[in-house]
Short mmCIF file of C-alpha atoms in Angstrom, two decimals:
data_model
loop_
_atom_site.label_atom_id
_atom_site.label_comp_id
_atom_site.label_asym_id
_atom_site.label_seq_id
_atom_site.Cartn_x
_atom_site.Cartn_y
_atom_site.Cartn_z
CA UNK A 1 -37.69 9.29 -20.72
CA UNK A 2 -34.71 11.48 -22.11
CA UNK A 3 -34.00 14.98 -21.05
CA UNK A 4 -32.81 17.20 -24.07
CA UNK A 5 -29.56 18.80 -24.05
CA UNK A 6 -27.14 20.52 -26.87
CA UNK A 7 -23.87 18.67 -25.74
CA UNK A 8 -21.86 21.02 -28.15
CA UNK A 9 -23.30 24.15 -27.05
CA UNK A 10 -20.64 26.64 -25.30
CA UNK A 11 -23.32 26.82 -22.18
CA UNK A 12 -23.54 22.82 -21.85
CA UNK A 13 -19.46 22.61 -21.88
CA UNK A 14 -19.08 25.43 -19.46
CA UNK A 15 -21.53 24.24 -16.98
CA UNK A 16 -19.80 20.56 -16.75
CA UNK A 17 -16.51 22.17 -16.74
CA UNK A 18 -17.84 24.60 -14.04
CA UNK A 19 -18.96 21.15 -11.87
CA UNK A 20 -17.10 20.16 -8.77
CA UNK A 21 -18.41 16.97 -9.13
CA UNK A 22 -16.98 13.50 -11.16
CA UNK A 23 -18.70 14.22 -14.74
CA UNK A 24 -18.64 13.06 -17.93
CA UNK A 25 -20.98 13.44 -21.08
CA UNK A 26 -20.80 11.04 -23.97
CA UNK A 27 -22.06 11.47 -27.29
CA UNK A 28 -24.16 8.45 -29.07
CA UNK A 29 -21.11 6.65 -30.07
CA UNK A 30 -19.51 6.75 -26.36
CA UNK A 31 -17.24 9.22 -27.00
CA UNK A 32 -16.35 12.41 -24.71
CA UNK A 33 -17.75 15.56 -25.45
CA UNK A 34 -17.02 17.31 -22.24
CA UNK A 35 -15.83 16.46 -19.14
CA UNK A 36 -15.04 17.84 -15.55
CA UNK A 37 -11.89 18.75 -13.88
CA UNK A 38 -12.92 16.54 -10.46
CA UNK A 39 -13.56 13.60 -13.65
CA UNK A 40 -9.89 14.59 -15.16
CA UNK A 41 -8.67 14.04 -11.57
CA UNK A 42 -10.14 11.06 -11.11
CA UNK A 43 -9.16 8.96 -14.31
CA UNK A 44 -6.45 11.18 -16.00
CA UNK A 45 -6.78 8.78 -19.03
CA UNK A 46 -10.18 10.22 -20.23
CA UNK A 47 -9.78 12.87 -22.44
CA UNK A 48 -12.29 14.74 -24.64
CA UNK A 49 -12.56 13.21 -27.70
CA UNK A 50 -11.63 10.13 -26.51
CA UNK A 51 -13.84 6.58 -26.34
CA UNK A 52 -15.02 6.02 -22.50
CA UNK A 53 -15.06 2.17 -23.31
CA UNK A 54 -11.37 2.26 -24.25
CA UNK A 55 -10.65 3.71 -20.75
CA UNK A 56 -12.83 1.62 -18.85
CA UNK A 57 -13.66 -1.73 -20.54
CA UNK A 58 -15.76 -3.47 -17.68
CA UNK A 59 -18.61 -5.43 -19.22
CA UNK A 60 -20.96 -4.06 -16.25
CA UNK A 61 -20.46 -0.46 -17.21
CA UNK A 62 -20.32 -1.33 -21.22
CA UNK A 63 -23.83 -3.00 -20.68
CA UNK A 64 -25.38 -0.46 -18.71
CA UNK A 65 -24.77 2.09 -21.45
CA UNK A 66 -25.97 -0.05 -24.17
CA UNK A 67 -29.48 -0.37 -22.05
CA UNK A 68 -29.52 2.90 -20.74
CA UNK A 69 -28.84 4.62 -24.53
CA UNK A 70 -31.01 2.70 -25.92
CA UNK A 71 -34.14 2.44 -23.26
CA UNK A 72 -33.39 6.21 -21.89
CA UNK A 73 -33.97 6.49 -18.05
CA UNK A 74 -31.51 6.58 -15.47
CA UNK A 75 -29.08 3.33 -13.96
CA UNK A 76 -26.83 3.37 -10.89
CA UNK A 77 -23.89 0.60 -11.09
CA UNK A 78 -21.28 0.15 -8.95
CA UNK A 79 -17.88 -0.75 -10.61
CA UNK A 80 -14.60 -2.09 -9.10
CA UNK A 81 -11.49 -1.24 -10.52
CA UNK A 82 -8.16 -3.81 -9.50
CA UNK A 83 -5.45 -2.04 -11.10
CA UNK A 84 -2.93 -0.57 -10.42
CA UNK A 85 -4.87 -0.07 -7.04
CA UNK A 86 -8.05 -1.45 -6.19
CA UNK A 87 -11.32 1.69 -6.33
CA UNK A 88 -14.63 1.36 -5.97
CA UNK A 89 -17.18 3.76 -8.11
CA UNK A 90 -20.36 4.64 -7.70
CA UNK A 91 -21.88 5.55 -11.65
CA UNK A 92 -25.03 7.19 -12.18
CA UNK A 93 -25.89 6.94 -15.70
CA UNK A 94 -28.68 8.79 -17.47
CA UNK A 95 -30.46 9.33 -21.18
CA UNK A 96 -30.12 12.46 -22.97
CA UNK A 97 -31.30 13.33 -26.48
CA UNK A 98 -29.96 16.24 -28.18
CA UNK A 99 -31.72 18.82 -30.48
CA UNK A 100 -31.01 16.56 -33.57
CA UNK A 101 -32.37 13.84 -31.91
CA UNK A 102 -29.51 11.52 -30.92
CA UNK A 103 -28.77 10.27 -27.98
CA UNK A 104 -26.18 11.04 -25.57
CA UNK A 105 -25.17 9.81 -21.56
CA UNK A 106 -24.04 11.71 -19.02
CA UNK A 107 -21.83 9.69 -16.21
CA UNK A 108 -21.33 11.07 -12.84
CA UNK A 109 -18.89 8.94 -10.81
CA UNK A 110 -18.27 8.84 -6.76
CA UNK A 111 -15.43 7.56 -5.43
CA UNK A 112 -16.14 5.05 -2.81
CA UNK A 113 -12.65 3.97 -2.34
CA UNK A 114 -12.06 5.08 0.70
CA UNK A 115 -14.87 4.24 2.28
CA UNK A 116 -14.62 0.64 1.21
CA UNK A 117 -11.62 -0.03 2.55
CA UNK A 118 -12.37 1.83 5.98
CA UNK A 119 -15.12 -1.08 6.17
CA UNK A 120 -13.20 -3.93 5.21
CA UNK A 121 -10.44 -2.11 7.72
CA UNK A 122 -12.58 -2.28 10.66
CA UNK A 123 -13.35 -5.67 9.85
CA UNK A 124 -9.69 -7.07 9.22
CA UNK A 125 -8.11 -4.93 12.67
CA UNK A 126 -10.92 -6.68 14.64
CA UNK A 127 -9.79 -10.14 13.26
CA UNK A 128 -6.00 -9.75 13.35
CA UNK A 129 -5.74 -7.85 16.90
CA UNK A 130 -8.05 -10.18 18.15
CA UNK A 131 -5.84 -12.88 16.90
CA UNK A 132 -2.16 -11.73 17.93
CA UNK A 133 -3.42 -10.10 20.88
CA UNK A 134 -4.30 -13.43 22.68
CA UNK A 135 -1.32 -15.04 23.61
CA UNK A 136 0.50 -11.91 25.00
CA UNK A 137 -2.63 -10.97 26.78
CA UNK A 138 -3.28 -14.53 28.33
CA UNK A 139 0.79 -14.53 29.34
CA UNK A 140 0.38 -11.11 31.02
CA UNK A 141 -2.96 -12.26 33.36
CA UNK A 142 -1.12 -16.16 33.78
CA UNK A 143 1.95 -13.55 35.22
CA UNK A 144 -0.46 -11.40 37.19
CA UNK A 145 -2.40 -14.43 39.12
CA UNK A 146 0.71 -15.84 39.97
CA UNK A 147 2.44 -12.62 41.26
CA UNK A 148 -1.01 -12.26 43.30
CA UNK A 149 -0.61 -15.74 44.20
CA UNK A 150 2.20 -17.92 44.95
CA UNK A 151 4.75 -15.71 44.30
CA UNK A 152 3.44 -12.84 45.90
CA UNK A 153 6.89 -12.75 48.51
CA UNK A 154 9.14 -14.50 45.98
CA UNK A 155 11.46 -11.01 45.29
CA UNK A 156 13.29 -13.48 42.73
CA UNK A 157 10.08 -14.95 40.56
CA UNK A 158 8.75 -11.16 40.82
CA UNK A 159 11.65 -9.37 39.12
CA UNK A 160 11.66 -12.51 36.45
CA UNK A 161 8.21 -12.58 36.06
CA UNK A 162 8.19 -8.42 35.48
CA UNK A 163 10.69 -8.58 32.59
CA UNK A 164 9.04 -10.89 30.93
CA UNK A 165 5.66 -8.58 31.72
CA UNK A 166 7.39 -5.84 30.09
CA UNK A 167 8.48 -7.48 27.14
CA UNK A 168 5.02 -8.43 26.38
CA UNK A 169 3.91 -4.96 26.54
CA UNK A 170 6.12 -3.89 24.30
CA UNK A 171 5.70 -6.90 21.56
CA UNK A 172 1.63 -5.86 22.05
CA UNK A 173 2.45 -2.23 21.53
CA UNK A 174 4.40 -3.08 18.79
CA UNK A 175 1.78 -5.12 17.06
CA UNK A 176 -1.00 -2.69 17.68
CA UNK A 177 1.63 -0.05 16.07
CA UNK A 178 2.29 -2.16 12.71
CA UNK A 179 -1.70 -2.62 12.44
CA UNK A 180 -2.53 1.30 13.01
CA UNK A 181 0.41 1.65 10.21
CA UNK A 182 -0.54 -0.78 7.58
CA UNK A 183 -4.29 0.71 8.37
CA UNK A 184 -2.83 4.30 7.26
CA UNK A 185 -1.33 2.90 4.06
CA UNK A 186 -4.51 1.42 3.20
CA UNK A 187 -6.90 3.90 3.26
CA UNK A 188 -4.89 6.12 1.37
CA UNK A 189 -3.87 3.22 -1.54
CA UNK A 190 -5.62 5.07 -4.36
CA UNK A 191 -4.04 8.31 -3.73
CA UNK A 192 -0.31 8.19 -5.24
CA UNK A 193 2.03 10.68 -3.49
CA UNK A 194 3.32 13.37 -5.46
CA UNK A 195 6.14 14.93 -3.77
CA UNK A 196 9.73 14.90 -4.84
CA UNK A 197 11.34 12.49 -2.47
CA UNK A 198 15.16 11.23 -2.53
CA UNK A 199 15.91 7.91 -2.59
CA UNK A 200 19.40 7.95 -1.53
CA UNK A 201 18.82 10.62 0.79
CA UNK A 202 16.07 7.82 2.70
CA UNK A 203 18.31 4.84 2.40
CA UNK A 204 21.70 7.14 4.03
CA UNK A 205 19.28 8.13 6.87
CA UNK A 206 18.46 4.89 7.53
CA UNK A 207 21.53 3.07 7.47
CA UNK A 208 22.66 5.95 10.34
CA UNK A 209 19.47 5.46 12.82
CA UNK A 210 20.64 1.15 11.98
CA UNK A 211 23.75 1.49 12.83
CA UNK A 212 23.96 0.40 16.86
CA UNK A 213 22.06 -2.49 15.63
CA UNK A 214 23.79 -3.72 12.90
CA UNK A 215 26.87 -3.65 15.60
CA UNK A 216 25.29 -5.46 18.55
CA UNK A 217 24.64 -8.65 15.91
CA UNK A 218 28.34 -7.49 14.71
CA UNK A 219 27.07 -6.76 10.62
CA UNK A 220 28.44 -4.31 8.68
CA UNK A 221 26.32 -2.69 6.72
CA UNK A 222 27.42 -1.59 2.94
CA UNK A 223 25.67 1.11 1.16
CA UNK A 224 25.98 1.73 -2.29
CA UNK A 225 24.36 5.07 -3.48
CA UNK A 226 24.61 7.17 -7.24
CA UNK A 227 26.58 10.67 -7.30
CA UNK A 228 23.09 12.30 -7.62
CA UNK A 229 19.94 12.41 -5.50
CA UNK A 230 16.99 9.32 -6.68
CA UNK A 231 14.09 11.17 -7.10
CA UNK A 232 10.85 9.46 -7.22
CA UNK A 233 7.37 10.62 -6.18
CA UNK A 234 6.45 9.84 -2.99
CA UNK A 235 5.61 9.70 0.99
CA UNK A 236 8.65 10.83 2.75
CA UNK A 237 7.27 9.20 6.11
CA UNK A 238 6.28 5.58 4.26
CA UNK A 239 9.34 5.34 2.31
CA UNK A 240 11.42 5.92 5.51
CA UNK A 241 9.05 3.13 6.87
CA UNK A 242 9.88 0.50 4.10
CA UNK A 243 13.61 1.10 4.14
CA UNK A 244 13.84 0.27 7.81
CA UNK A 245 11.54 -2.81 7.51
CA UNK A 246 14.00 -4.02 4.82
CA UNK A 247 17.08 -2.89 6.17
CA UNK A 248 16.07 -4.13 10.15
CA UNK A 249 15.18 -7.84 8.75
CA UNK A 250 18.07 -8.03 6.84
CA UNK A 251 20.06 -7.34 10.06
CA UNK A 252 17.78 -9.68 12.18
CA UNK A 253 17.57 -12.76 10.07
CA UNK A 254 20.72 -12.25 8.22
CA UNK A 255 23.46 -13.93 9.19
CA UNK A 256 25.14 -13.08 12.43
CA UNK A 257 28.77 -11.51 11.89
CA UNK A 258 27.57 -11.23 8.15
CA UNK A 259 26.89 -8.24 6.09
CA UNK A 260 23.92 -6.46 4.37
CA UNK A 261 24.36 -4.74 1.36
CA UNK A 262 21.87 -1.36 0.62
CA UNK A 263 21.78 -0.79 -3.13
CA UNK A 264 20.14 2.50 -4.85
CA UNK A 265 20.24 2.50 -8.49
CA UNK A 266 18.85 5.23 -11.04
CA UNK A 267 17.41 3.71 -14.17
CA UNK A 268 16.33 6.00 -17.19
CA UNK A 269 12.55 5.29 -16.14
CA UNK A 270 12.92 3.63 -12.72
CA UNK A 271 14.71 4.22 -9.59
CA UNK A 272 15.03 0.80 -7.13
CA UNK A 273 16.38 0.46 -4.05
CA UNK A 274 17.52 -3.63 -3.10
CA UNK A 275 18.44 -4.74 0.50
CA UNK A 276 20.74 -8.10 0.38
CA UNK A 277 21.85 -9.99 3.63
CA UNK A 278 23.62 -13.47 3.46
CA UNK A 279 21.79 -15.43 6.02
CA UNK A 280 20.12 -18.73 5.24
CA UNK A 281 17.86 -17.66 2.70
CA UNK A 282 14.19 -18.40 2.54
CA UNK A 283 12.66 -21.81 0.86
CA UNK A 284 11.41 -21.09 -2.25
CA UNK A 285 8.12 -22.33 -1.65
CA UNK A 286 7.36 -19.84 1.29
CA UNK A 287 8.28 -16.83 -1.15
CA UNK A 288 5.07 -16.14 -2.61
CA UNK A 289 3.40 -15.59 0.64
CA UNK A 290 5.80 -13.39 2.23
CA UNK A 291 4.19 -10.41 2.35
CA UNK A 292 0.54 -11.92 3.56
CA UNK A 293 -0.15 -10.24 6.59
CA UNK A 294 1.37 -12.67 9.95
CA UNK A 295 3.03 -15.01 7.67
CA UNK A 296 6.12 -15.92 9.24
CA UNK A 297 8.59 -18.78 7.79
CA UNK A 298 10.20 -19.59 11.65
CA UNK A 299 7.03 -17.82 13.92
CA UNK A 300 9.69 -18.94 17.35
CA UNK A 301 12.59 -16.97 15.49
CA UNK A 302 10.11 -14.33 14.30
CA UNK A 303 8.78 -13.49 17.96
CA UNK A 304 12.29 -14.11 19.61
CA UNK A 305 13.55 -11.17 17.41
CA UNK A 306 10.45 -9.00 18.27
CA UNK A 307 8.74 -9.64 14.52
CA UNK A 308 4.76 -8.55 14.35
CA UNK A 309 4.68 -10.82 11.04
CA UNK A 310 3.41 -7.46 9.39
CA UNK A 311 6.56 -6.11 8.60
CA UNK A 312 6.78 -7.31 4.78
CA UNK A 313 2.96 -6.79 4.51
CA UNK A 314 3.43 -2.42 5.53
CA UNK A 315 6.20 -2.55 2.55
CA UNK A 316 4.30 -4.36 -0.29
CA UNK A 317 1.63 -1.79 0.82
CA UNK A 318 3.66 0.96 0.60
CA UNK A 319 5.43 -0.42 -2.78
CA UNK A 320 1.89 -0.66 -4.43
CA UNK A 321 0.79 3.08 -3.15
CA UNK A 322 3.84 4.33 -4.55
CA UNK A 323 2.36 2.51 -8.00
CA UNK A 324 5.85 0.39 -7.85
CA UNK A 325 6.56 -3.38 -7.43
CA UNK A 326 8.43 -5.73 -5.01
CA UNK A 327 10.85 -8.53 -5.98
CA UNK A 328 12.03 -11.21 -3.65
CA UNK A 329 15.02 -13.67 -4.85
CA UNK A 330 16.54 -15.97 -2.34
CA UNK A 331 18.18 -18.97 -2.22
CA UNK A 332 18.72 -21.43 1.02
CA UNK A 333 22.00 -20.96 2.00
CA UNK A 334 22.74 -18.05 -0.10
CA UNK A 335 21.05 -14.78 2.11
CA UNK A 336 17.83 -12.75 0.32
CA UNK A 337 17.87 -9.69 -2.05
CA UNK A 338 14.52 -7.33 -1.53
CA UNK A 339 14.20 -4.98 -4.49
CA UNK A 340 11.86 -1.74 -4.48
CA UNK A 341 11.32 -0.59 -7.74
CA UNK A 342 9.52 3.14 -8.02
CA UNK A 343 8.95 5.30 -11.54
CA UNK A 344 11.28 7.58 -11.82
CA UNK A 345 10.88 11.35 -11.23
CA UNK A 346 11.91 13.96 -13.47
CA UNK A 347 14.45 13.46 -16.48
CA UNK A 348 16.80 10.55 -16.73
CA UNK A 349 20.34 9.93 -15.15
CA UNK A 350 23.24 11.40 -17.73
CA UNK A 351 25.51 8.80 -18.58
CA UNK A 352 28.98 9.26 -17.89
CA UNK A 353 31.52 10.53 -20.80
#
């Protein structure tokens, strides 16, 4: 059954304009007659006057028009969208039939993003803490029976066995940390900061709060920065985050004595920030699984240096929320170069006279 409706008249335009929720109407031939400003907001793309199916081309949605347009009624689909970020809508589609007697659809859309991922969230923290957890866990109650036990009056064994307590705390607080963290990131994927942030502003900070470490392993760390500030949208908070994962495993599994080099460049559309150390470098068939999340290419060397194997997996996260891309080039025996790369903010870079 259709309802009827006059999708040009002022009334019908000011009413979905008026709507806080995710609406569109379409006229017979798909295209937008009105839409509102929550639906704007939610895919900036679709524009009145504009063909829905050139926005969104997913066969699901494309077919449940055709049925719904041409059988009237009402359909609910739900539609996943992988790129640039994965979201998950909710679309309520119904019949309409104007004065003239043609047929138009009105969409409304939820955004079950969020939700979504809080599931699969819950689901994937359960699995991974369960997982990492065990081994510090079972060292800390093997150290507790035997400080209960045999070494209860063994002053030497207890202060040994305490330390190495103590660092177990702190690798499990540090793991439960990076989780919480990448957790964060997630649930907040589809949502693209918007704030002016500066690029070489982050990466100076950073080097700074790195510097007694880069010292202890006796690297010198060499930034390279433009005159200007890097602006690029973004979350000052994650973007402090990934420049100290990159710059703090460049120092740890660089070379010892060695050097890591910070690199900020402003492109006419992109800004990029690349961290290069010249350790061993990294097989190339471990590369493409670098940022999975625990995937370590030495797990002894990882732990020794107080890794959580989620390091690389918080920055790809925070890369693809910033609606940017990662590059990793390394060769054994020739150190590793990770490159940020973020759209650019605001107009381009002058170039010099």
């Amino acid at each position: 059954m259709f309802e009827t409706v006059d999708p040009n008249a002022p009334a019908t335009l000011a009413l979905i304009g008026a709507l806080g929720s995710a609406v569109v109407l379409l006229d017979a031939q798909g295209v937008v007659q009105a839409l509102s400003p929550a639906m704007n907001a939610l895919i900036p793309a679709l524009d009145q006057g504009r063909q829905l199916t050139l926005v969104m081309r997913d066969p699901d949605l494309i077919g449940a028009m055709e049925q719904v347009s041409s059988q009237g009624g009402r359909r609910v689909i739900e539609l996943v969208e992988r790129v640039p970020v994965e979201r998950t809508f909710r679309i309520h589609i119904a019949a309409l039939r104007t004065a003239g007697g043609r047929r138009s659809l009105l969409l409304t859309f939820e955004d079950l993003s969020e939700q979504r991922v809080t599931e699969r969230m819950r689901v994937d923290f359960v699995a991974n803490a369960s997982h990492e957890l065990r081994t510090p866990l079972a060292s800390l109650l093997g150290f507790v029976e035997t400080l209960q036990g045999p070494a209860r009056n063994d002053a030497g064994a207890r202060d040994r066995f305490l330390t190495i307590m103590r660092e177990q705390g702190l690798r499990m607080a540090r793991l439960v940390d990076d989780l919480l963290s990448l957790s964060r990131i997630e649930l907040r994927a589809h949502l693209a900061p918007e704030t002016p942030v500066d690029l070489a502003g982050i990466s100076r900070e950073i080097v700074d709060s790195l510097t007694l470490m880069a010292r202890e392993r006796n690297v010198n760390l060499r930034l390279s920065l433009p005159e200007q500030p890097v602006k690029v949208a973004g979350d000052r908070d994650e973007l402090l985050r990934l420049m100290e994962n990159l710059v703090e495993n460049a120092i740890k599994y660089g070379r010892r004595d060695g050097e890591v080099a910070i690199d900020v460049i402003d492109g006419a559309t992109e800004a990029s920030v690349s961290v290069r150390d010249d350790g061993p470098g990294i097989a190339p068939e471990h590369l493409p699984r670098l940022t999975e999340r625990f995937y370590r290419v030495d797990t002894a060397a990882s732990r020794e240096a107080g890794g959580t194997g989620l390091g690389l997996a918080i920055v790809k996260h925070i890369v693809l929320r910033h609606r940017g891309r990662l590059t990793i080039e390394s060769l054994l025996g020739q150190g590793a170069t990770f490159k940020a790369i973020f759209p650019r903010l605001g107009p381009a870079p002058r170039s010099p006279s």
